[in-house]
PDB file of C-alpha atoms in Angstrom:
ATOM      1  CA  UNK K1442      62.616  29.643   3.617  1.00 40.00           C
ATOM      2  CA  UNK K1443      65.898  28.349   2.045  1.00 44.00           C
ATOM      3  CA  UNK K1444      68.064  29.248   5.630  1.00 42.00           C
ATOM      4  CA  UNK K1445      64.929  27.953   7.597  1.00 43.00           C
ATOM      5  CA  UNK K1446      67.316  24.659   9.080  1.00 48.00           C
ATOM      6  CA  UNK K1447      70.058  27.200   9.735  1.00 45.00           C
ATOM      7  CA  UNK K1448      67.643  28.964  11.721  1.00 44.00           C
ATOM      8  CA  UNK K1449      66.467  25.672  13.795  1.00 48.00           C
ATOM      9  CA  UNK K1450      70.089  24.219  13.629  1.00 51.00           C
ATOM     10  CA  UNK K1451      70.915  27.944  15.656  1.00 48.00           C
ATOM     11  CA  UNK K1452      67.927  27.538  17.899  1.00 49.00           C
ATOM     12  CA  UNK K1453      68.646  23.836  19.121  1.00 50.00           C
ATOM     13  CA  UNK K1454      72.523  25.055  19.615  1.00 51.00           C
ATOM     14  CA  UNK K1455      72.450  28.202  21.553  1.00 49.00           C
ATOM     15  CA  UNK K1456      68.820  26.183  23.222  1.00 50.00           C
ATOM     16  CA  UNK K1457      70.823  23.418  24.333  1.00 50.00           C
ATOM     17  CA  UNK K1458      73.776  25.783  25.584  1.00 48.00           C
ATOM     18  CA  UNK K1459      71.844  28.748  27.410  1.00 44.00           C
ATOM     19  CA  UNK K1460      70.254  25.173  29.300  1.00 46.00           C
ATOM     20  CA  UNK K1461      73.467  22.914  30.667  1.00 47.00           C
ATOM     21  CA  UNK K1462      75.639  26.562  30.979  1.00 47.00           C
ATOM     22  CA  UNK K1463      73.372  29.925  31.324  1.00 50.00           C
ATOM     23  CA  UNK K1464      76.435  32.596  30.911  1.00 50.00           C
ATOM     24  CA  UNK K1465      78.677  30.884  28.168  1.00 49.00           C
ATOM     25  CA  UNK K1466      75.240  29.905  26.232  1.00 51.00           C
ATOM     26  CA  UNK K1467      74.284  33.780  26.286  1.00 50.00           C
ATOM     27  CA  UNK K1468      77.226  35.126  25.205  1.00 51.00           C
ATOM     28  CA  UNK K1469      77.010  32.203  22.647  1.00 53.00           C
ATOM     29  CA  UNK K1470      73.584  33.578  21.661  1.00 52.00           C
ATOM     30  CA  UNK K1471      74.325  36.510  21.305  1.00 52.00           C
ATOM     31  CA  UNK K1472      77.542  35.931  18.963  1.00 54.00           C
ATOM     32  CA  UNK K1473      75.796  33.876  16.686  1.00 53.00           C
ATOM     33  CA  UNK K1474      72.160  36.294  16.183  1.00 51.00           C
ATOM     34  CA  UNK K1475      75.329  39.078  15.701  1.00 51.00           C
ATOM     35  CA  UNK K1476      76.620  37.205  12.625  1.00 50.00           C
ATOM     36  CA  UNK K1477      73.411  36.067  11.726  1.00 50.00           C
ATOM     37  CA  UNK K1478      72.593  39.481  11.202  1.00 49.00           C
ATOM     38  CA  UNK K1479      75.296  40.381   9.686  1.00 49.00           C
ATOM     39  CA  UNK K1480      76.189  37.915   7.150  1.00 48.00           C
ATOM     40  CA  UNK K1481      73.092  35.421   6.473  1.00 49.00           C
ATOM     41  CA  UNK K1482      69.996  38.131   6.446  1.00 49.00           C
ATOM     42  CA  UNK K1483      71.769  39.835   3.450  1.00 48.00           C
ATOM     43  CA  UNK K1484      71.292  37.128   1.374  1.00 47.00           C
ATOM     44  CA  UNK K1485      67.680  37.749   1.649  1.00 47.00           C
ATOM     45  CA  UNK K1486      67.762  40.524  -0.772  1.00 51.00           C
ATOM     46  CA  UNK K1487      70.858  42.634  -0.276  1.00 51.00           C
ATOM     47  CA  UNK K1488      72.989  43.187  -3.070  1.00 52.00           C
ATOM     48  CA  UNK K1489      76.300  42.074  -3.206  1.00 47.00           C
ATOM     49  CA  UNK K1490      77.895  44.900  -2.528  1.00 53.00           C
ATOM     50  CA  UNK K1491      76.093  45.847   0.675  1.00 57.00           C
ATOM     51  CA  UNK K1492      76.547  42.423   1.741  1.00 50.00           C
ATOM     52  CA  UNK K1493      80.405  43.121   1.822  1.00 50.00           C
ATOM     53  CA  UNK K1494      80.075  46.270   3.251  1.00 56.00           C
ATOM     54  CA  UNK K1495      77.469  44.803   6.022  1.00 57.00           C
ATOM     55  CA  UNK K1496      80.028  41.682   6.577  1.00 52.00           C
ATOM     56  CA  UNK K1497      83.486  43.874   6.770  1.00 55.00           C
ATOM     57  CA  UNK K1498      81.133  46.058   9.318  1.00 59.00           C
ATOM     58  CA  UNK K1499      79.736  44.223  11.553  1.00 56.00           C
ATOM     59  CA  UNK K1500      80.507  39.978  11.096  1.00 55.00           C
ATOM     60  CA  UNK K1501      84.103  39.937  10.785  1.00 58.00           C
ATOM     61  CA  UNK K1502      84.735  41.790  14.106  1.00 63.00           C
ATOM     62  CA  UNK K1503      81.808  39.474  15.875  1.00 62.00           C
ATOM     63  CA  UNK K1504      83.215  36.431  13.874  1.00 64.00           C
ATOM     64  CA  UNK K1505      86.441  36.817  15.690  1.00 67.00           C
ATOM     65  CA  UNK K1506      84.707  37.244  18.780  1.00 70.00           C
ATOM     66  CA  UNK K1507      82.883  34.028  18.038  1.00 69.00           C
ATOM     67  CA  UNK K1508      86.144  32.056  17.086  1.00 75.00           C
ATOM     68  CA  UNK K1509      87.685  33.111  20.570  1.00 80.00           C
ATOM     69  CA  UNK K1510      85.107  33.017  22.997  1.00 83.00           C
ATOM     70  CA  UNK K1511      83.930  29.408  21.321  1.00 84.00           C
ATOM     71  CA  UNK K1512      87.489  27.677  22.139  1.00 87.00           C
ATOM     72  CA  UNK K1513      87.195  29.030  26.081  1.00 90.00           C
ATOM     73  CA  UNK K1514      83.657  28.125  25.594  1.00 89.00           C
ATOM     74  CA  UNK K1515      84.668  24.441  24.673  1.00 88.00           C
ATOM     75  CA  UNK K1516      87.145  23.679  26.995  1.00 90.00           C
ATOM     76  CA  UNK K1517      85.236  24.335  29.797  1.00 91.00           C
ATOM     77  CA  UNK K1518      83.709  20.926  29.524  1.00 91.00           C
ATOM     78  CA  UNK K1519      86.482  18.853  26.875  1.00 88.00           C
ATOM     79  CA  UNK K1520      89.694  18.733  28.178  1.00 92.00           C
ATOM     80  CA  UNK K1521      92.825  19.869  25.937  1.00 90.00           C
ATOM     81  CA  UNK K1522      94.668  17.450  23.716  1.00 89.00           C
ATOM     82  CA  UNK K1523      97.235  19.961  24.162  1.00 89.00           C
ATOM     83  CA  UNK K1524      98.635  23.515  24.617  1.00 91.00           C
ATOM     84  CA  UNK K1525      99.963  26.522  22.852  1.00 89.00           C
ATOM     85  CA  UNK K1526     103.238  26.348  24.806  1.00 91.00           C
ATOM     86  CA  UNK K1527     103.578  22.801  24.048  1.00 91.00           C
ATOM     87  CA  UNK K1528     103.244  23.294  20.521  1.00 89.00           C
ATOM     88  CA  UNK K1529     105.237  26.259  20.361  1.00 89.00           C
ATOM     89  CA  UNK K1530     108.144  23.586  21.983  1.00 90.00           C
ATOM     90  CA  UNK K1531     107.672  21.189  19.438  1.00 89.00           C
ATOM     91  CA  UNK K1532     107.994  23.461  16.499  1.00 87.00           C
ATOM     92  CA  UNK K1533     111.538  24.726  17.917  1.00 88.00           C
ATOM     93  CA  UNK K1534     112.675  21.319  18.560  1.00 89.00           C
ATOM     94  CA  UNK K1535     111.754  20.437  15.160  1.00 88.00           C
ATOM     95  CA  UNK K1536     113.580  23.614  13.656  1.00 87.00           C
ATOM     96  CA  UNK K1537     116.954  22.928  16.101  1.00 87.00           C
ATOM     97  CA  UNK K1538     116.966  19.708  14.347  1.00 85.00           C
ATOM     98  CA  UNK K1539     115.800  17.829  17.878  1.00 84.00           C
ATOM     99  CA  UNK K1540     114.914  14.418  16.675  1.00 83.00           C
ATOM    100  CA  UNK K1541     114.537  12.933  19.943  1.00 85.00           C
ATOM    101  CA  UNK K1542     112.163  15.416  21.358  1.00 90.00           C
ATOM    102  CA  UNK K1543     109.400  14.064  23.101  1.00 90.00           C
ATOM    103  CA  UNK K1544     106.040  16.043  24.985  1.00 92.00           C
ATOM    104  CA  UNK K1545     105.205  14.304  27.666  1.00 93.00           C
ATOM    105  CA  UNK K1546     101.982  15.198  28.579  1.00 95.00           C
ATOM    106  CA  UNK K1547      98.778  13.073  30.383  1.00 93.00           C
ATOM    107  CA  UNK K1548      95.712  14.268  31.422  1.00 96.00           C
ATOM    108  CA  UNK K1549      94.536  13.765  35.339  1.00 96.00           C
ATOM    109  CA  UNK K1550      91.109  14.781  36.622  1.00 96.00           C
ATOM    110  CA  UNK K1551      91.073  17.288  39.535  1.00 95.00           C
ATOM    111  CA  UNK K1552      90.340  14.522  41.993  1.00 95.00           C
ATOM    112  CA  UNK K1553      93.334  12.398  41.003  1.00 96.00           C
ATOM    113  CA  UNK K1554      95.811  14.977  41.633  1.00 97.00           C
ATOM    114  CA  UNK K1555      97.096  15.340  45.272  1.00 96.00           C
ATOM    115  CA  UNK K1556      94.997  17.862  47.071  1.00 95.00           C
ATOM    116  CA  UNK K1557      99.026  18.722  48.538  1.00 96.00           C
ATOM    117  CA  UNK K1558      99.908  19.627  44.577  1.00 96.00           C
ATOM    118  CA  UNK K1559      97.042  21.949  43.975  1.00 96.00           C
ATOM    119  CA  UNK K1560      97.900  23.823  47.812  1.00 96.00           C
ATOM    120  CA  UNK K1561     101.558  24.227  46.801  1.00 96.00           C
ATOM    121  CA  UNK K1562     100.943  25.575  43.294  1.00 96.00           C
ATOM    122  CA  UNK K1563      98.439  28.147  44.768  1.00 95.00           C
ATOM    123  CA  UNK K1564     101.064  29.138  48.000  1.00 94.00           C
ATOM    124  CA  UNK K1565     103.647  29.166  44.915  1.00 93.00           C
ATOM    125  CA  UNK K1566     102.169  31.129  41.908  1.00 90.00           C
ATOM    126  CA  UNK K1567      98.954  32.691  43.065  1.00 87.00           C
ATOM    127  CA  UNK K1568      97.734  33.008  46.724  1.00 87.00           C
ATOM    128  CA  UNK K1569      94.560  35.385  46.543  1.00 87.00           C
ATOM    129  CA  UNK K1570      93.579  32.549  43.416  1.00 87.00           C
ATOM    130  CA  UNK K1571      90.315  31.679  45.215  1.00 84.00           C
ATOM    131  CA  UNK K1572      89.112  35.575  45.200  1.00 86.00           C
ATOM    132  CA  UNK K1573      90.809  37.528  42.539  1.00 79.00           C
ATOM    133  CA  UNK K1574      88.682  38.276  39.263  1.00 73.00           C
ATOM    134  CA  UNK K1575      91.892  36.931  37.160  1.00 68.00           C
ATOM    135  CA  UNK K1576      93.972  39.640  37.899  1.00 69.00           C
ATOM    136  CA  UNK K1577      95.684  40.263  41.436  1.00 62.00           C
ATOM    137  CA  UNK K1578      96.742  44.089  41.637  1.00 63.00           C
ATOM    138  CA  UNK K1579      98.280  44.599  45.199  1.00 69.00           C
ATOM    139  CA  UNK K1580     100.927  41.952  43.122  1.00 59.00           C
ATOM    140  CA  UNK K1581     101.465  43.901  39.904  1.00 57.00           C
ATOM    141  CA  UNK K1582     101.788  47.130  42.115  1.00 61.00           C
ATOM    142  CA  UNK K1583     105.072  44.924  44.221  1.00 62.00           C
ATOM    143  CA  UNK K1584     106.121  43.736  40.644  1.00 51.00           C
ATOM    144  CA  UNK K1585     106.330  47.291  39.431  1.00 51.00           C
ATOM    145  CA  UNK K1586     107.887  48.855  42.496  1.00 55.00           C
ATOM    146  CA  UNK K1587     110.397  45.725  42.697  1.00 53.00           C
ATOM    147  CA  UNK K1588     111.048  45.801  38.649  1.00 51.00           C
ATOM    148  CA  UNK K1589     112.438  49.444  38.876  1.00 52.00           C
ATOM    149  CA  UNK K1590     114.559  48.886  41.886  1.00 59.00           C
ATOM    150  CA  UNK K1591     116.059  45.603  40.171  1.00 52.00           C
ATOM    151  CA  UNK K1592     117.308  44.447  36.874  1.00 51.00           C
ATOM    152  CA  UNK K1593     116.112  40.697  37.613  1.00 50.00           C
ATOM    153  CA  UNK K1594     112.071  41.213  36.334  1.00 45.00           C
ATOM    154  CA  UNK K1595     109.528  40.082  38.925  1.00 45.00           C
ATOM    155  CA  UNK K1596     106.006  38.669  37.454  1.00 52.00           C
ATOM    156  CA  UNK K1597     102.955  38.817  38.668  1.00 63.00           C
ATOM    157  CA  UNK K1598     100.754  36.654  36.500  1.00 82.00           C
ATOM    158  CA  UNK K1599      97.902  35.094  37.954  1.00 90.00           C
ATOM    159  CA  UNK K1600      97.123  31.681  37.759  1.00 92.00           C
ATOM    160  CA  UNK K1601      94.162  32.305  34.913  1.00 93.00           C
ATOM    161  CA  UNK K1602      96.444  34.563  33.302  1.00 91.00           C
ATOM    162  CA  UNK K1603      98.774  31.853  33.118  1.00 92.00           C
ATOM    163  CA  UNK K1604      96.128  29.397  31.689  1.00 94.00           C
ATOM    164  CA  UNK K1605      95.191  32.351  29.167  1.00 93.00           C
ATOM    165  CA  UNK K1606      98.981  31.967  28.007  1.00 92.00           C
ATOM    166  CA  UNK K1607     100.163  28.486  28.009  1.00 92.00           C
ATOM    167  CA  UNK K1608      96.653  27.356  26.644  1.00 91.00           C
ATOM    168  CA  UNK K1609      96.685  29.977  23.919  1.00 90.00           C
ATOM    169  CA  UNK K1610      99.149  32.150  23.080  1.00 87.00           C
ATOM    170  CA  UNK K1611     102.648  32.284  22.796  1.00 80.00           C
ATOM    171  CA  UNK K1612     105.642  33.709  25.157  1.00 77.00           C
ATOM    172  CA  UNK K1613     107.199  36.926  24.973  1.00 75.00           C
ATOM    173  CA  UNK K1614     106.428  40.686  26.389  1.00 74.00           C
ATOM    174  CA  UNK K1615     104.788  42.380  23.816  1.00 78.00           C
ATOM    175  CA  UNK K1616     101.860  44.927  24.432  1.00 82.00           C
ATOM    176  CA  UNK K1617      99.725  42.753  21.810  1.00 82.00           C
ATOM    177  CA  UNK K1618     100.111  39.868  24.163  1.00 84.00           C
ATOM    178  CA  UNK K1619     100.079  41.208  26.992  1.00 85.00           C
ATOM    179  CA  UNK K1620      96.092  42.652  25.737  1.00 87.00           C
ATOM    180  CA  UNK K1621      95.562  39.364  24.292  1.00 86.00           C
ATOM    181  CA  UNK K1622      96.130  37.506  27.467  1.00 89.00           C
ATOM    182  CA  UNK K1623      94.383  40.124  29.334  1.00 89.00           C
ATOM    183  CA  UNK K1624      91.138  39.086  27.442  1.00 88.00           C
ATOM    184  CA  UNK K1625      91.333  35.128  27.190  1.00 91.00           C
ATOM    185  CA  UNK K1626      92.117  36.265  31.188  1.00 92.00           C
ATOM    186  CA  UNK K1627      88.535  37.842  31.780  1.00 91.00           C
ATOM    187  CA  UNK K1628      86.474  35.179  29.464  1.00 91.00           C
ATOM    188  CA  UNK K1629      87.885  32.328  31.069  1.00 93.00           C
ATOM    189  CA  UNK K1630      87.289  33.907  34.633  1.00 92.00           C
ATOM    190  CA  UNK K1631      83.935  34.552  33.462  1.00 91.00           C
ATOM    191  CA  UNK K1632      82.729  31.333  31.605  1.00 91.00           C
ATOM    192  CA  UNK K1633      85.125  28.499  34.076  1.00 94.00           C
ATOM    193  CA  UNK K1634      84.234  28.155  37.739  1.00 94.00           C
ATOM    194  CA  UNK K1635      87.538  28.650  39.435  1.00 94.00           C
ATOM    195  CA  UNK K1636      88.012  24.695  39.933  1.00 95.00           C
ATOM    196  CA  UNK K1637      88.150  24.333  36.277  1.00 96.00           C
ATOM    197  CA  UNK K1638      90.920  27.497  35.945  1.00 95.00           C
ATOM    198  CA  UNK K1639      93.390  24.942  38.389  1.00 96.00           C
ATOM    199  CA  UNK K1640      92.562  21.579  36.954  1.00 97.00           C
ATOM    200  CA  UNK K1641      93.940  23.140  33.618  1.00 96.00           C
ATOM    201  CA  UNK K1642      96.672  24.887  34.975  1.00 96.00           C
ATOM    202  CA  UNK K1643      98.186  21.713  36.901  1.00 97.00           C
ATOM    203  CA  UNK K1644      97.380  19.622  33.901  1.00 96.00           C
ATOM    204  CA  UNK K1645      99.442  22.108  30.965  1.00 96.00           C
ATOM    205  CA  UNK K1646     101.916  23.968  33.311  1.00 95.00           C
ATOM    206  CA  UNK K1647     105.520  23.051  32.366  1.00 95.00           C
ATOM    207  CA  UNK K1648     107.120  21.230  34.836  1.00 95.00           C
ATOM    208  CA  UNK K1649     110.756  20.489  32.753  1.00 92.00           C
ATOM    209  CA  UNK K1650     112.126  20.309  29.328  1.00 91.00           C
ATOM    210  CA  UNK K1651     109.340  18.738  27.428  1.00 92.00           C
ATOM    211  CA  UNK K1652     107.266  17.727  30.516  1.00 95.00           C
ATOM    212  CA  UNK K1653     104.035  19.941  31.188  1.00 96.00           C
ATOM    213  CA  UNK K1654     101.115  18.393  33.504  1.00 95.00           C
ATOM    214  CA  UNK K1655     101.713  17.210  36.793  1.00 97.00           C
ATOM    215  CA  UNK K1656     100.745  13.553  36.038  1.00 97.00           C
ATOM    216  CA  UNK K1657     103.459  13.585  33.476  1.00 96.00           C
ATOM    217  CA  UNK K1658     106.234  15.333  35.947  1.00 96.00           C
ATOM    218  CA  UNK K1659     105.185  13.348  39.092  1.00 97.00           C
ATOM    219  CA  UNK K1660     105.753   9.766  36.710  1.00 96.00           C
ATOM    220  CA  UNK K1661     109.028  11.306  35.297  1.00 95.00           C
ATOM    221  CA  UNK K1662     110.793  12.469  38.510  1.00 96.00           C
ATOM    222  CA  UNK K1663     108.962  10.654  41.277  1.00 96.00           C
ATOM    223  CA  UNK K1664     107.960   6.927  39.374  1.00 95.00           C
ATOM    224  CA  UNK K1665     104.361   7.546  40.865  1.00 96.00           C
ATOM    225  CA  UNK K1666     101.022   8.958  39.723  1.00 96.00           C
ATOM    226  CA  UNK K1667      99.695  12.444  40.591  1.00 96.00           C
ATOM    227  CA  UNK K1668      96.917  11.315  43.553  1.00 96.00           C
ATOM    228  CA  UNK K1669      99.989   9.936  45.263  1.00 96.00           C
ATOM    229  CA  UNK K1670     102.437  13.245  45.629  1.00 96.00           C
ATOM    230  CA  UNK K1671     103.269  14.045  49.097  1.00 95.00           C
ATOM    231  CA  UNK K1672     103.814  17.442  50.545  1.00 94.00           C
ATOM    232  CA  UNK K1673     107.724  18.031  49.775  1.00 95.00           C
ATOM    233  CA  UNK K1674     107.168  15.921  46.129  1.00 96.00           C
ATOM    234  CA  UNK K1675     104.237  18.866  45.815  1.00 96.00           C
ATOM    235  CA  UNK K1676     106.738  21.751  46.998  1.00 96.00           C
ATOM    236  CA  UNK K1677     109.547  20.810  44.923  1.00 96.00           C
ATOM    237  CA  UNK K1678     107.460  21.093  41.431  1.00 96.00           C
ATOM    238  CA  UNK K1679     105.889  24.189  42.501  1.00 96.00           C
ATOM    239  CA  UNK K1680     109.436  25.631  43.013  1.00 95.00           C
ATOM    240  CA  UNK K1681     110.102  25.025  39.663  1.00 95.00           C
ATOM    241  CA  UNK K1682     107.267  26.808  37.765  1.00 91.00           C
ATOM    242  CA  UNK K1683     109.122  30.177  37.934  1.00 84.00           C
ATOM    243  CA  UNK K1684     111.371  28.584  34.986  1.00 89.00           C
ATOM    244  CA  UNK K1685     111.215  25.446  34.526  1.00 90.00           C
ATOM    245  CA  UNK K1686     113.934  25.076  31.229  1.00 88.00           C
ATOM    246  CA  UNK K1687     116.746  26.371  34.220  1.00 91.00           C
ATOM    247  CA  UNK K1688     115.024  25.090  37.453  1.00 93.00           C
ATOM    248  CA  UNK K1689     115.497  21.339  38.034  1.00 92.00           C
ATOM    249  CA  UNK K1690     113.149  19.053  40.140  1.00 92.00           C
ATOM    250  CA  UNK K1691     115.937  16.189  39.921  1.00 89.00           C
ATOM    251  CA  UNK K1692     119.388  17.618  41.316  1.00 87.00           C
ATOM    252  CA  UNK K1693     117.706  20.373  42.430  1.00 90.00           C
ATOM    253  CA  UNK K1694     119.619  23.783  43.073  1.00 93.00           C
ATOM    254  CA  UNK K1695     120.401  25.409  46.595  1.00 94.00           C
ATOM    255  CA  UNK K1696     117.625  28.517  45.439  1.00 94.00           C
ATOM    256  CA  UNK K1697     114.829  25.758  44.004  1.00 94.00           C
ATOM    257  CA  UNK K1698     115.565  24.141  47.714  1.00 95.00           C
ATOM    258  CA  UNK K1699     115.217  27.567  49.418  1.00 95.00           C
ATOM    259  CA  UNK K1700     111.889  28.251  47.809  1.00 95.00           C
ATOM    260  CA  UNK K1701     110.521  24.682  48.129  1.00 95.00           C
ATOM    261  CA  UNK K1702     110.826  25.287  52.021  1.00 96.00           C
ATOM    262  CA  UNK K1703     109.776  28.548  51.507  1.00 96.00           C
ATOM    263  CA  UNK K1704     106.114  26.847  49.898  1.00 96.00           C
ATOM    264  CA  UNK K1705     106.255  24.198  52.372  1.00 95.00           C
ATOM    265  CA  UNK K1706     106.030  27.320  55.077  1.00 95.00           C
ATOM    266  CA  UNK K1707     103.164  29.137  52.811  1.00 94.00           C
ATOM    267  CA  UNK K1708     101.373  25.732  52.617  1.00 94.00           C
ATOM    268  CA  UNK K1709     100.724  25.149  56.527  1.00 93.00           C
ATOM    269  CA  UNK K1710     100.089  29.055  56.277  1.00 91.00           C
ATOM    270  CA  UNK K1711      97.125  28.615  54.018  1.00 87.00           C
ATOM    271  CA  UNK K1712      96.136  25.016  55.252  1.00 76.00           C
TER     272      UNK K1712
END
């Protein structure tokens, strides 16, 4: 009777979630009965030391579930305060002794962000976006065959895999990233409708050296807000998501202006 309001505090949660979102509330559901089960019922009459064994069996692996799929779960609705990448920048700038290192970084609503911005970002980075499950394999097969005829390394990262990493993780090309952006990959396909994926791409994707959102870039290198971008504005900051640390948007070099057109062409392509 003593865990009788954790009980009700657990029913009105996962109540309230399986009601406003049906697929992120039952895998919420489910997490929390799992460590329910795992760690609170022992205390019911389990000694202590099968209460350890029960915990180190069953809750830690679901409580790590629970602390991942809970963040995706969040941000679904709240928008980000920030990003992993963006963090990540500020700790090196504080460790190379970069006092005057700024994020610039402001948070737009889908529907104030030129519908031109969101059509060159998807002809740029990620063209079967609307249909792909979070991973686009006809593109990793080209990356492959292209990455073993050529030294420079061709990605293939989907949009939602690119979400996965700037929102979570760090950079780099280890295996254990690689499987840890494969999985924030398939729960944020799974528990964001595909209009959510892109409004949190365009808002964290790094668009220059401390700039990530496309509010923020399309202030700092146009003097205008997002809703106002027109179609070669939109073009040029797509062409710069490859890298944007070596690609400029201002002064922008003769391969950034041969892949802007390049867009531009892919954009009346896709409509």
């Amino acid at each position: 009777w003593r865990l009788m309001p954790v009980v009700g505090a657990f029913d009105v949660l996962t109540g309230m979630a399986v009601l406003f979102a049906p697929r992120a509330g039952v895998l919420l559901y489910m997490s929390l009965w799992a460590i329910w089960t795992a760690l609170l019922r022992p205390l019911s009459g389990d000694s202590l030391f099968e209460f350890i064994e029960r915990a180190g069996n069953y809750g830690v692996p679901f409580a790590l579930l629970l602390l991942t799929v809970l963040p995706v779960v969040a941000l679904r609705w709240l928008d980000p305060w920030s990003s992993a990448f963006m963090l990540d920048a500020r700790i090196d700038a504080w460790r190379a002794g970069t006092k005057d290192y700024q994020t610039q970084y402001r948070w737009v609503p889908l529907e104030k962000i030129a519908p031109t911005t969101a059509l060159a970002v998807i002809a740029a980075e990620d063209q079967q976006f609307p249909f792909h499950a979070g991973f686009d394999f006809q593109s990793i097969r080209k990356a492959i065959r292209a990455n073993n005829n050529s030294k420079q390394l061709r990605g293939a990262s989907t949009i939602s895999q690119q979400v996965a990493k700037n929102l979570f993780l760090w950079s780099g090309r280890s295996y254990f990233r690689k499987g840890l952006e494969a999985y924030f990959t398939r729960l944020i396909e799974w528990l964001w409708p595909k209009e959510r994926s892109l409004e949190v791409y365009l808002n964290i994707a790094e668009f220059g050296h401390g700039v990530y959102g496309v509010e923020a870039a399309a202030q700092r290198y146009f003097r205008k807000p997002a809703t106002k971008l027109n179609g070669p504005e939109s073009a040029t900051l797509a062409a710069v998501l490859p890298n944007p640390r070596t690609f400029k948007v201002q002064n922008p070099s003769r391969y950034v202006l041969k892949r802007r057109r390049w867009i531009q062409q892919q954009m009346r392509a896709l409509g």
